[in-house]
Amino acid sequence: MDFTVSPSGAGRINQLGGLYINGKPLPKETREEIIDLARLGIRPCDISRRLKVTHGCISKLLSKYKKTGSINPGGGSIGRPRVITPRVEETIGQYRREQPGIFSWELRDRLLRENECSRENLPSLSSISRLIKHKIIAADSTACLMSSHDTAQSQNRALILEDNVQSRSDLNGKDLTNDNGRNASLSNKEHFMAHRKRRQRAKYTMHQLNQLEQEFEKNPYPNAWDREGLEQTLGIHETRIQVRDTLEITNTISARVTLENVLLCFD
DNA sequence: CCCGTAACGGTTGAG
DNA sequence: CACTCAACCGTTACG
């Protein structure tokens, strides 16, 4: 292995003198050129030397092209099959525009209910949260800045903000920059985050909490049927009734059947 | 010399 | 938010 250029991630030089980034696919143009040259009848070893891409890579690309007809990396999916497709992403954005304080679990329920997703490709709560955090809120805050300031100035700031969000995820928590302009735009985002609409936490009556406590005494681990029964009698959505082993609800006695909204206020 | 491929260290997106 | 997992990336080295 050649580690002479850079420890990880950055460009490296292969045995032919070609530049590559470990783990990342070759540029689209290079892939296209490989296929074009092969179509012209040029031998893989010659393509390899000409483009300074190793013969192993040429061999892989050409055999994949013969099998699938595709020159794109990924075979349609990288890692686990993608559940947050552009369509799902757009739908979630739409739901949030219609109902700004909507919780992730509600988004998930609605995707299922409205047949946007099936049980097989329904995104997890963590995926939905991540999407909202990294993409939708960034887009919302950009739009917020765009509408509230002078257009030319705010466009600059929005671009910087977008760049900043990207750099932040790219650098994975490393120090961003000393540039004052960039930090100013970040504080705008933080300001937006702090003041964005947040839906009121659901409030439950003592009666509801006491009933739950009693139910728990009878049955510490309510199944779906039990929870549906509680939904009927208490008027609390079944998905909000969960098993919690050690937590306590304020003003009640060691309740272990709890409401996610009571304990986990934000998503 | 050519080429297919296993092994490797890496990236990416989902859970 | 840090971690694991699975599928993929291109290079290297072997046969």
Short mmCIF file of C-alpha atoms (C1' of nucleotides) in Angstrom, two decimals:
data_model
loop_
_atom_site.label_atom_id
_atom_site.label_comp_id
_atom_site.label_asym_id
_atom_site.label_seq_id
_atom_site.Cartn_x
_atom_site.Cartn_y
_atom_site.Cartn_z
CA MET A 1 0.00 0.00 0.00
CA ASP A 2 1.14 3.48 -0.76
CA PHE A 3 0.86 5.96 2.08
CA THR A 4 3.47 8.34 0.76
CA VAL A 5 1.14 11.15 -0.14
CA SER A 6 -1.32 11.55 2.65
CA PRO A 7 -2.53 9.55 5.62
CA SER A 8 -6.16 9.21 4.61
CA GLY A 9 -8.88 10.66 2.51
CA ALA A 10 -6.71 13.04 0.46
CA GLY A 11 -5.30 12.31 -2.95
CA ARG A 12 -2.77 9.54 -3.38
CA ILE A 13 -0.61 8.46 -6.26
CA ASN A 14 -0.90 4.93 -7.62
CA GLN A 15 1.84 2.82 -9.17
CA LEU A 16 1.18 4.36 -12.58
CA GLY A 17 1.51 7.90 -11.27
CA GLY A 18 -2.21 8.54 -11.39
CA LEU A 19 -4.02 10.47 -8.69
CA TYR A 20 -6.81 8.76 -6.79
CA ILE A 21 -8.76 9.19 -3.59
CA ASN A 22 -8.98 6.01 -1.59
CA GLY A 23 -12.58 4.89 -1.13
CA LYS A 24 -13.99 7.35 -3.62
CA PRO A 25 -15.05 6.58 -7.16
CA LEU A 26 -13.17 7.89 -10.17
CA PRO A 27 -14.54 11.08 -11.72
CA LYS A 28 -17.43 10.60 -14.13
CA GLU A 29 -15.34 11.86 -17.06
CA THR A 30 -12.64 9.26 -16.41
CA ARG A 31 -15.22 6.47 -16.20
CA GLU A 32 -16.77 7.62 -19.44
CA GLU A 33 -13.38 7.78 -21.09
CA ILE A 34 -12.57 4.24 -20.02
CA ILE A 35 -15.78 2.95 -21.58
CA ASP A 36 -15.26 5.01 -24.75
CA LEU A 37 -11.71 3.72 -25.22
CA ALA A 38 -12.83 0.14 -24.62
CA ARG A 39 -15.56 0.59 -27.23
CA LEU A 40 -12.90 1.68 -29.70
CA GLY A 41 -11.23 -1.67 -29.16
CA ILE A 42 -8.32 -0.41 -27.07
CA ARG A 43 -6.98 -3.08 -24.75
CA PRO A 44 -7.54 -2.67 -21.00
CA CYS A 45 -3.79 -2.60 -20.33
CA ASP A 46 -3.40 0.29 -22.75
CA ILE A 47 -6.36 2.18 -21.25
CA SER A 48 -4.78 1.62 -17.87
CA ARG A 49 -1.47 3.15 -18.91
CA ARG A 50 -3.06 5.98 -20.83
CA LEU A 51 -5.39 7.14 -18.05
CA LYS A 52 -3.07 6.10 -15.22
CA VAL A 53 -5.81 4.02 -13.66
CA THR A 54 -4.77 0.59 -12.46
CA HIS A 55 -5.67 -2.40 -14.57
CA GLY A 56 -7.62 -3.90 -11.68
CA CYS A 57 -9.91 -0.93 -11.71
CA ILE A 58 -10.30 -1.04 -15.49
CA SER A 59 -11.11 -4.71 -15.26
CA LYS A 60 -13.73 -4.12 -12.58
CA LEU A 61 -15.34 -1.23 -14.43
CA LEU A 62 -15.51 -3.05 -17.75
CA SER A 63 -16.92 -6.24 -16.28
CA LYS A 64 -19.52 -4.23 -14.40
CA TYR A 65 -20.38 -2.35 -17.57
CA LYS A 66 -20.81 -5.62 -19.46
CA LYS A 67 -23.05 -7.00 -16.73
CA THR A 68 -25.21 -3.99 -15.91
CA GLY A 69 -24.68 -1.52 -18.72
CA SER A 70 -23.97 1.09 -16.08
CA ILE A 71 -20.80 3.13 -15.68
CA ASN A 72 -22.00 4.86 -12.53
CA PRO A 73 -20.57 3.99 -9.13
CA GLY A 74 -22.70 2.40 -6.48
CA GLY A 75 -24.89 0.09 -8.53
CA GLY A 76 -27.77 2.29 -7.44
CA SER A 77 -27.06 2.00 -3.75
CA ILE A 78 -24.20 2.65 -1.38
CA GLY A 79 -24.33 0.89 1.93
CA ARG A 80 -27.79 -0.10 3.01
CA PRO A 81 -30.51 0.61 0.48
CA ARG A 82 -31.44 4.27 0.66
CA VAL A 83 -34.81 4.86 2.26
CA ILE A 84 -34.66 8.66 2.25
CA THR A 85 -35.08 9.05 -1.49
CA PRO A 86 -35.38 12.54 -3.01
CA ARG A 87 -39.13 11.96 -3.12
CA VAL A 88 -39.32 11.05 0.59
CA GLU A 89 -37.08 14.04 1.37
CA GLU A 90 -39.41 16.36 -0.52
CA THR A 91 -42.48 14.85 1.16
CA ILE A 92 -40.99 15.35 4.62
CA GLY A 93 -40.16 18.94 3.71
CA GLN A 94 -43.76 19.41 2.58
CA TYR A 95 -45.15 17.95 5.84
CA ARG A 96 -42.96 20.31 7.83
CA ARG A 97 -44.09 23.31 5.84
CA GLU A 98 -47.71 22.33 6.47
CA GLN A 99 -47.08 21.63 10.16
CA PRO A 100 -43.87 23.35 11.35
CA GLY A 101 -43.67 21.76 14.81
CA ILE A 102 -44.35 18.22 13.66
CA PHE A 103 -42.34 15.54 15.49
CA SER A 104 -40.19 12.96 13.73
CA TRP A 105 -42.41 10.11 14.90
CA GLU A 106 -45.42 11.93 13.49
CA LEU A 107 -43.65 12.38 10.17
CA ARG A 108 -42.89 8.68 10.19
CA ASP A 109 -46.49 7.75 10.97
CA ARG A 110 -47.73 10.03 8.23
CA LEU A 111 -45.34 8.65 5.62
CA LEU A 112 -46.74 5.20 6.36
CA ARG A 113 -50.36 6.31 6.62
CA GLU A 114 -50.28 8.17 3.34
CA ASN A 115 -48.47 5.30 1.60
CA GLU A 116 -45.40 7.40 0.83
CA CYS A 117 -43.41 4.54 2.36
CA SER A 118 -44.06 0.90 3.13
CA ARG A 119 -43.01 -0.84 6.35
CA GLU A 120 -39.96 -2.17 4.44
CA ASN A 121 -38.62 1.22 3.36
CA LEU A 122 -39.93 3.41 6.16
CA PRO A 123 -37.05 5.59 7.40
CA SER A 124 -35.98 5.24 11.02
CA LEU A 125 -36.54 8.08 13.46
CA SER A 126 -32.82 8.72 13.54
CA SER A 127 -32.75 9.05 9.74
CA ILE A 128 -35.65 11.49 9.78
CA SER A 129 -34.07 13.52 12.58
CA ARG A 130 -30.78 13.63 10.73
CA LEU A 131 -32.48 14.74 7.54
CA ILE A 132 -34.30 17.54 9.33
CA LYS A 133 -31.19 18.65 11.15
CA HIS A 134 -28.78 18.58 8.22
CA LYS A 135 -30.92 19.51 5.24
CA ILE A 136 -34.38 20.84 5.97
CA ILE A 137 -33.48 23.21 8.81
CA ALA A 138 -30.47 24.45 6.83
CA ALA A 139 -32.82 25.17 3.92
CA ASP A 140 -35.43 26.77 6.22
CA SER A 141 -32.88 29.01 7.87
CA THR A 142 -31.48 30.00 4.50
CA ALA A 143 -34.98 30.92 3.33
CA CYS A 144 -35.52 32.85 6.56
CA LEU A 145 -32.41 34.91 5.99
CA MET A 146 -33.31 35.47 2.35
CA SER A 147 -36.70 36.91 3.16
CA SER A 148 -35.72 39.10 6.07
CA HIS A 149 -32.76 41.03 4.66
CA ASP A 150 -31.61 42.98 1.69
CA THR A 151 -31.53 40.50 -1.15
CA ALA A 152 -27.95 40.87 -2.34
CA GLN A 153 -26.54 40.85 1.16
CA SER A 154 -28.66 37.99 2.34
CA GLN A 155 -27.82 35.92 -0.72
CA ASN A 156 -24.17 36.19 0.21
CA ARG A 157 -24.90 35.21 3.76
CA ALA A 158 -27.07 32.31 2.69
CA LEU A 159 -24.31 31.01 0.47
CA ILE A 160 -21.82 31.35 3.27
CA LEU A 161 -24.26 29.64 5.60
CA GLU A 162 -24.77 26.76 3.21
CA ASP A 163 -21.04 26.46 2.82
CA ASN A 164 -20.66 26.59 6.55
CA VAL A 165 -23.15 23.81 7.20
CA GLN A 166 -21.38 21.75 4.57
CA SER A 167 -17.93 22.47 5.99
CA ARG A 168 -19.18 21.58 9.40
CA SER A 169 -20.31 18.15 8.36
CA ASP A 170 -17.29 17.67 6.14
CA LEU A 171 -14.87 18.54 8.88
CA ASN A 172 -16.80 16.39 11.31
CA GLY A 173 -16.53 18.70 14.25
CA LYS A 174 -13.08 20.10 13.57
CA ASP A 175 -12.44 23.79 14.07
CA LEU A 176 -14.30 25.60 11.33
CA THR A 177 -12.44 28.79 10.51
CA ASN A 178 -11.20 32.04 11.93
CA ASP A 179 -12.93 34.10 9.28
CA ASN A 180 -15.20 36.58 10.99
CA GLY A 181 -17.75 36.58 8.20
CA ARG A 182 -18.19 32.87 8.46
CA ASN A 183 -18.61 32.94 12.19
CA ALA A 184 -21.14 35.73 11.85
CA SER A 185 -23.19 33.62 9.48
CA LEU A 186 -22.99 30.68 11.84
CA SER A 187 -24.36 32.79 14.65
CA ASN A 188 -27.23 33.73 12.38
CA LYS A 189 -28.01 30.08 12.01
CA GLU A 190 -27.79 29.52 15.73
CA HIS A 191 -30.02 32.52 16.26
CA PHE A 192 -32.50 31.03 13.84
CA MET A 193 -32.30 27.65 15.54
CA ALA A 194 -32.93 29.21 18.92
CA HIS A 195 -35.96 31.14 17.72
CA ARG A 196 -37.46 28.71 15.27
CA LYS A 197 -40.94 27.54 15.97
CA ARG A 198 -41.05 24.78 18.51
CA ARG A 199 -44.31 23.08 19.22
CA GLN A 200 -45.57 23.07 22.77
CA ARG A 201 -44.86 19.91 24.65
CA ALA A 202 -47.96 17.82 25.14
CA LYS A 203 -49.45 18.12 28.61
CA TYR A 204 -51.15 15.17 30.26
CA THR A 205 -53.53 15.25 33.18
CA MET A 206 -52.78 13.69 36.53
CA HIS A 207 -55.70 11.39 35.85
CA GLN A 208 -54.04 10.12 32.68
CA LEU A 209 -50.72 9.69 34.44
CA ASN A 210 -52.31 7.91 37.42
CA GLN A 211 -54.22 5.59 35.13
CA LEU A 212 -51.01 4.74 33.34
CA GLU A 213 -49.33 4.09 36.66
CA GLN A 214 -52.10 1.71 37.69
CA GLU A 215 -51.97 -0.05 34.35
CA PHE A 216 -48.28 -0.50 34.76
CA GLU A 217 -48.72 -2.03 38.21
CA LYS A 218 -50.92 -4.66 36.56
CA ASN A 219 -48.78 -5.11 33.47
CA PRO A 220 -45.26 -3.69 33.31
CA TYR A 221 -44.82 -4.49 29.60
CA PRO A 222 -47.93 -3.53 27.67
CA ASN A 223 -48.13 -5.01 24.18
CA ALA A 224 -49.73 -3.40 21.14
CA TRP A 225 -53.22 -4.62 22.15
CA ASP A 226 -52.84 -3.24 25.68
CA ARG A 227 -51.64 0.07 24.33
CA GLU A 228 -54.56 0.31 21.93
CA GLY A 229 -56.88 -0.28 24.89
CA LEU A 230 -55.22 2.53 26.79
CA GLU A 231 -55.52 4.76 23.74
CA GLN A 232 -59.27 4.14 23.75
CA THR A 233 -59.76 4.78 27.45
CA LEU A 234 -57.26 7.62 27.96
CA GLY A 235 -57.34 9.33 24.60
CA ILE A 236 -53.56 9.15 24.28
CA HIS A 237 -52.08 7.95 21.03
CA GLU A 238 -50.91 4.36 21.30
CA THR A 239 -47.43 5.18 19.96
CA ARG A 240 -46.88 7.59 22.85
CA ILE A 241 -47.30 4.89 25.46
CA GLN A 242 -43.99 3.16 26.04
CA VAL A 243 -42.19 0.93 28.45
CA ARG A 244 -39.58 2.77 30.48
CA ASP A 245 -37.83 0.91 33.25
CA THR A 246 -36.27 3.34 35.63
CA LEU A 247 -37.49 6.83 34.90
CA GLU A 248 -39.91 8.75 37.04
CA ILE A 249 -42.53 11.24 35.99
CA THR A 250 -42.56 14.39 38.12
CA ASN A 251 -45.24 14.27 40.83
CA THR A 252 -46.01 10.63 40.29
CA ILE A 253 -44.58 7.56 41.90
CA SER A 254 -41.91 5.70 39.96
CA ALA A 255 -44.05 5.45 36.89
CA ARG A 256 -42.52 3.20 34.33
CA VAL A 257 -45.18 3.36 31.68
CA THR A 258 -44.51 6.78 30.35
CA LEU A 259 -45.29 9.09 27.53
CA GLU A 260 -42.54 9.89 25.13
CA ASN A 261 -43.79 13.46 24.89
CA VAL A 262 -43.55 13.93 28.63
CA LEU A 263 -39.99 12.70 28.93
CA LEU A 264 -38.47 13.32 25.55
CA CYS A 265 -39.81 16.70 24.67
CA PHE A 266 -37.98 17.47 21.48
CA ASP A 267 -37.20 15.45 18.40
"C1'" DC B 1 2.86 -9.36 -20.69
"C1'" DC B 2 -2.14 -9.52 -19.89
"C1'" DC B 3 -5.95 -10.00 -16.98
"C1'" DG B 4 -9.20 -11.77 -13.27
"C1'" DT B 5 -9.68 -11.39 -8.56
"C1'" DA B 6 -8.85 -11.61 -3.28
"C1'" DA B 7 -7.40 -8.64 0.18
"C1'" DC B 8 -6.96 -4.22 1.90
"C1'" DG B 9 -7.87 0.45 3.70
"C1'" DG B 10 -10.97 3.72 2.74
"C1'" DT B 11 -15.99 6.28 2.06
"C1'" DT B 12 -20.85 6.55 2.56
"C1'" DG B 13 -25.52 6.26 4.30
"C1'" DA B 14 -28.65 3.88 7.42
"C1'" DG B 15 -29.74 2.06 11.91
"C1'" DC C 1 -23.55 12.22 18.74
"C1'" DA C 2 -20.54 8.28 18.48
"C1'" DC C 3 -20.74 3.96 17.03
"C1'" DT C 4 -21.62 -0.26 14.02
"C1'" DC C 5 -22.90 -2.34 9.83
"C1'" DA C 6 -23.16 -3.29 4.93
"C1'" DA C 7 -22.07 -2.24 0.38
"C1'" DC C 8 -19.21 -0.08 -2.41
"C1'" DC C 9 -14.67 2.35 -3.95
"C1'" DG C 10 -9.68 1.90 -6.31
"C1'" DT C 11 -5.17 -0.07 -5.50
"C1'" DT C 12 -2.06 -3.76 -4.83
"C1'" DA C 13 -0.35 -8.20 -5.42
"C1'" DC C 14 -0.81 -12.81 -6.73
"C1'" DG C 15 -1.59 -16.63 -9.89
#
